[in-house]
XYZ file of C-alpha atoms in Angstrom:
332
model
C -0.243 0.027 0.112
C 1.315 3.652 -0.686
C 1.232 6.344 1.244
C -1.040 8.126 -1.418
C -3.765 4.913 -0.513
C -2.869 5.302 3.171
C -3.821 9.040 3.270
C -6.822 8.692 1.134
C -8.143 5.731 3.259
C -7.678 7.497 6.709
C -10.520 10.280 5.890
C -12.850 7.680 5.360
C -12.547 5.851 8.520
C -12.525 8.477 10.694
C -16.349 9.136 9.099
C -17.593 5.578 9.441
C -16.532 6.092 13.316
C -18.409 9.189 13.730
C -21.145 7.790 12.285
C -21.295 4.763 14.491
C -20.149 6.634 17.671
C -20.958 10.378 17.791
C -18.636 12.537 20.027
C -15.577 13.959 20.394
C -13.746 10.811 20.884
C -14.848 9.116 18.018
C -12.347 11.420 15.796
C -9.734 10.354 18.277
C -10.480 6.621 18.395
C -10.538 6.586 14.634
C -7.328 7.801 14.603
C -5.938 5.435 16.654
C -7.549 2.841 14.353
C -5.734 4.120 11.150
C -2.848 4.402 13.131
C -2.699 0.719 14.323
C -3.874 0.225 10.409
C -0.556 2.057 8.989
C 1.886 0.089 11.531
C 0.342 -3.187 10.552
C 1.466 -2.069 6.849
C 4.765 -0.965 7.545
C 4.925 -3.882 9.348
C 4.114 -5.654 5.600
C 6.416 -3.616 3.568
C 9.273 -4.234 6.188
C 9.099 -8.040 5.684
C 6.507 -9.422 8.518
C 3.654 -10.623 8.118
C 1.110 -9.362 10.102
C -2.077 -11.144 8.955
C -0.364 -14.628 9.070
C -0.690 -14.722 12.897
C -4.409 -14.485 12.465
C -5.565 -17.972 12.960
C -3.376 -18.542 15.529
C -4.810 -15.727 16.924
C -8.698 -16.595 16.780
C -7.494 -19.968 18.310
C -6.337 -18.405 21.074
C -8.923 -17.198 24.048
C -9.479 -13.919 24.353
C -7.155 -12.079 26.811
C -4.160 -15.249 26.418
C -0.477 -13.980 25.221
C 0.590 -15.035 21.895
C 3.428 -17.344 21.978
C 6.443 -15.871 20.358
C 7.136 -17.140 17.210
C 5.417 -20.620 17.698
C 5.646 -21.563 14.295
C 9.210 -21.524 14.203
C 10.164 -22.915 17.199
C 10.737 -27.025 17.679
C 8.230 -28.958 18.980
C 10.905 -29.571 21.950
C 10.982 -25.842 22.302
C 7.617 -24.897 22.863
C 6.734 -25.919 26.745
C 8.261 -23.388 28.964
C 9.300 -26.749 31.631
C 11.269 -28.072 28.146
C 12.848 -24.787 27.426
C 14.033 -24.393 31.517
C 15.652 -28.372 31.563
C 17.337 -27.638 27.997
C 18.430 -24.427 29.966
C 20.238 -25.954 32.794
C 22.354 -28.280 30.227
C 25.188 -25.828 29.683
C 25.571 -25.183 33.672
C 25.778 -29.009 35.232
C 28.092 -29.489 32.291
C 30.021 -26.851 33.620
C 29.795 -27.838 37.038
C 31.112 -31.190 35.790
C 34.390 -29.746 34.492
C 34.516 -27.553 37.120
C 34.706 -30.834 39.835
C 36.662 -32.638 37.170
C 39.636 -29.805 37.369
C 39.082 -29.314 40.660
C 40.231 -33.044 41.438
C 42.656 -34.375 39.102
C 45.030 -32.135 39.756
C 44.622 -29.807 37.196
C 44.527 -26.768 39.931
C 45.352 -27.027 43.621
C 42.344 -26.066 46.541
C 43.706 -22.861 46.960
C 43.188 -21.868 43.244
C 39.737 -23.463 42.478
C 38.122 -25.382 45.358
C 35.624 -28.095 44.796
C 32.074 -27.130 44.243
C 31.597 -28.749 47.503
C 33.761 -26.657 48.613
C 32.032 -23.761 47.654
C 28.894 -25.154 48.621
C 29.909 -25.542 52.431
C 31.075 -22.008 52.451
C 27.976 -21.018 51.379
C 26.123 -22.683 54.182
C 28.492 -21.173 56.497
C 27.676 -17.855 55.585
C 24.072 -18.569 55.502
C 24.414 -20.129 59.234
C 25.662 -16.564 60.560
C 23.393 -14.597 58.895
C 25.992 -12.735 56.694
C 25.061 -14.259 53.185
C 21.471 -12.366 53.102
C 23.142 -9.469 54.164
C 25.647 -9.331 51.874
C 22.764 -10.324 48.516
C 20.016 -8.178 50.343
C 22.669 -5.146 50.520
C 23.827 -5.893 46.663
C 19.997 -6.174 45.298
C 18.803 -3.195 47.143
C 21.358 -1.014 45.561
C 21.564 -2.490 42.438
C 17.621 -2.485 42.163
C 17.406 1.529 43.375
C 20.152 2.775 41.192
C 18.773 1.033 38.049
C 15.296 2.961 38.564
C 17.069 5.922 38.932
C 19.562 5.772 36.253
C 17.113 4.149 33.668
C 14.430 6.931 34.649
C 16.424 9.178 33.437
C 17.817 7.376 30.274
C 14.389 7.249 29.237
C 13.648 10.732 29.861
C 17.194 12.550 28.402
C 16.890 9.691 25.660
C 13.010 10.421 24.539
C 13.818 14.286 24.704
C 17.258 14.505 22.376
C 15.636 11.636 20.262
C 12.301 13.567 19.491
C 14.407 17.298 19.619
C 16.859 17.909 17.065
C 17.830 21.218 18.885
C 18.175 19.359 22.449
C 20.162 16.233 20.660
C 22.787 18.891 19.001
C 23.332 19.935 22.176
C 22.962 17.378 24.820
C 24.179 14.562 22.293
C 27.970 15.259 22.155
C 28.707 15.880 26.086
C 26.669 12.738 27.271
C 28.413 10.700 24.507
C 31.944 11.842 25.532
C 30.235 11.249 29.311
C 29.430 7.629 28.204
C 32.941 6.692 27.663
C 34.052 7.697 30.950
C 35.617 4.268 32.908
C 33.301 3.018 35.798
C 36.264 3.244 38.205
C 37.009 6.466 37.246
C 34.110 7.800 38.444
C 34.751 6.045 42.212
C 37.379 8.803 43.889
C 35.496 11.286 42.291
C 31.910 10.438 44.039
C 33.766 9.567 47.516
C 34.821 13.127 47.399
C 31.824 14.644 46.327
C 28.873 12.277 48.118
C 31.153 10.458 50.885
C 31.724 6.815 51.484
C 28.170 6.145 52.370
C 25.139 4.473 50.277
C 24.925 7.430 48.039
C 28.175 6.930 46.269
C 27.291 3.603 45.774
C 23.940 3.864 44.089
C 25.004 6.856 42.221
C 27.712 4.880 40.640
C 24.893 2.255 40.049
C 22.090 4.913 38.159
C 25.580 6.336 36.236
C 26.127 2.398 34.675
C 21.955 2.283 34.162
C 21.822 5.423 32.224
C 23.529 5.236 29.445
C 22.304 2.408 27.678
C 18.775 3.005 28.180
C 19.605 6.855 26.875
C 21.624 5.497 23.662
C 19.103 2.656 22.891
C 16.165 5.070 23.451
C 17.400 7.943 21.556
C 18.469 6.364 18.496
C 15.133 4.571 18.101
C 13.542 7.174 18.324
C 15.407 9.008 15.627
C 14.109 5.721 13.525
C 10.406 5.891 13.797
C 8.444 5.486 10.784
C 7.617 9.307 9.684
C 4.853 8.216 7.622
C 3.136 7.053 10.444
C 3.612 10.417 12.667
C 2.174 11.805 10.080
C -0.781 10.316 10.224
C -1.227 9.837 13.533
C -0.834 13.949 13.456
C -3.640 13.959 11.268
C -6.103 12.880 13.377
C -5.150 15.110 16.064
C -2.914 13.120 18.079
C 0.200 15.923 19.729
C 2.771 15.914 22.374
C 2.380 13.265 24.956
C -0.460 11.172 23.641
C 1.719 10.956 20.194
C 3.965 9.937 22.238
C 2.144 6.796 23.928
C -0.023 6.251 21.228
C 2.442 6.102 18.047
C 5.774 6.666 19.836
C 6.775 4.470 22.403
C 5.079 1.474 21.276
C 6.734 1.536 17.808
C 10.353 1.566 19.793
C 9.337 -0.905 22.683
C 11.444 -3.618 21.909
C 14.409 -1.326 21.487
C 13.266 0.172 25.296
C 13.355 -3.004 26.102
C 16.744 -4.622 25.024
C 17.803 -0.952 26.863
C 16.586 -1.909 29.885
C 18.067 -5.019 29.773
C 21.506 -3.584 28.582
C 21.528 -1.488 31.679
C 20.487 -3.622 34.372
C 23.689 -5.772 33.278
C 25.468 -2.947 33.378
C 24.137 -1.898 37.161
C 25.850 -4.821 38.408
C 29.224 -4.612 37.058
C 29.165 -0.830 38.490
C 27.808 -2.531 41.597
C 30.924 -4.665 41.719
C 32.955 -1.737 41.055
C 31.594 0.604 43.666
C 31.457 -2.166 46.618
C 35.132 -3.564 45.716
C 36.537 0.583 47.501
C 34.782 1.528 50.488
C 32.440 -0.606 51.369
C 31.891 -3.305 54.171
C 28.746 -4.942 53.164
C 27.952 -6.279 49.782
C 29.181 -9.057 47.229
C 31.273 -6.642 46.320
C 33.268 -6.482 49.313
C 32.988 -10.687 49.681
C 34.905 -10.491 46.900
C 37.867 -8.398 48.481
C 37.635 -9.604 51.938
C 38.000 -13.530 50.604
C 40.702 -12.482 48.205
C 42.660 -10.400 51.566
C 42.348 -13.959 53.414
C 42.907 -16.459 50.802
C 39.032 -17.774 51.007
C 38.830 -18.462 47.424
C 36.059 -20.603 48.147
C 34.229 -17.289 49.265
C 35.246 -15.762 45.983
C 33.831 -18.285 43.789
C 30.944 -18.143 45.912
C 30.430 -14.400 45.277
C 30.687 -15.256 41.891
C 28.441 -17.738 41.535
C 25.806 -15.148 43.596
C 25.868 -12.643 41.131
C 25.930 -14.639 38.188
C 22.392 -15.820 39.328
C 20.903 -12.797 40.932
C 22.197 -11.316 37.519
C 19.980 -13.758 35.652
C 16.783 -13.670 38.181
C 16.640 -9.778 37.571
C 16.869 -10.021 33.798
C 13.904 -12.721 33.818
C 11.669 -10.339 36.107
C 12.403 -7.828 33.538
C 10.984 -10.491 30.986
C 8.016 -10.865 32.783
C 7.584 -6.704 32.203
C 8.436 -7.405 28.435
C 5.287 -9.377 28.185
C 3.378 -7.404 29.986
C 3.972 -4.219 28.139
C 3.323 -6.667 24.965
C -0.057 -7.662 26.477
C -0.864 -4.130 27.076
C 0.499 -2.612 23.884
C -1.428 -5.351 21.667
C -4.542 -4.494 23.728
C -4.483 -0.820 23.694
C -3.726 -0.894 19.514
C -6.912 -3.464 19.134
C -8.945 -1.141 20.911
């Protein structure tokens, strides 16, 4: 469908909607419907086929989420429990390799303790109550810093992505600050904020800011201009235009930026806790190294990996919720 045909078909939808639902909101509802139709047409031009999923959508119950790429998945990967079991294969193999290397003389117990020794160290910390303290403090710092940094990244990314003037003014400076390593911020934050919680949360927020800002600002610059012009022709402006058209268009990029920001937040957390900290998993790493407790050091690494995966899984739940919300909004 060409741009001329799309624009000519839009007023007929608006007239039809106004006859069925008289009132001031009929044209706005027709505009949202027409913009959703244009989104499908844009997806068809880019190679996607929304109509191909219609039989599956009709077969599903109303309100149930559509399985992602259900037709292209192998049969064994269409069940969540099967995907979970398959995902455990590589961790189990890594533990077996770890056990083999630590018992056949390749590494000494000081260099690579056995998995059972790491579990014993974790049980020891669990009985003393220190394990939950370290995990809770680090998780709290990551969540607070991630929310602050990603929120600011979303706001500034939207501002610079939508405004050419703001992009010309702020993009060079923010791009230069993005290249500063994480450890370079530590002494400055200790000098400005102090050695308390604020400096650590601030460093985590800095780490979470840049991935969200980069992905959001870049994605908003590449939203289909025909789609925006069609939405404006139906009276969508400002916040309504952003939430109805632009934000759903860049939602996959926003979620990708949030995932990168969460991983970056854990990286910056360790950098923050390695210096000037008395609690947290980063402190456990440093303290274990100074005391020669390689078992506790490996325990801290494993805990960081597990916590990072759990928080990423929670972000995946949020991603599915946003997909259901915007799909329902687009259908209305």
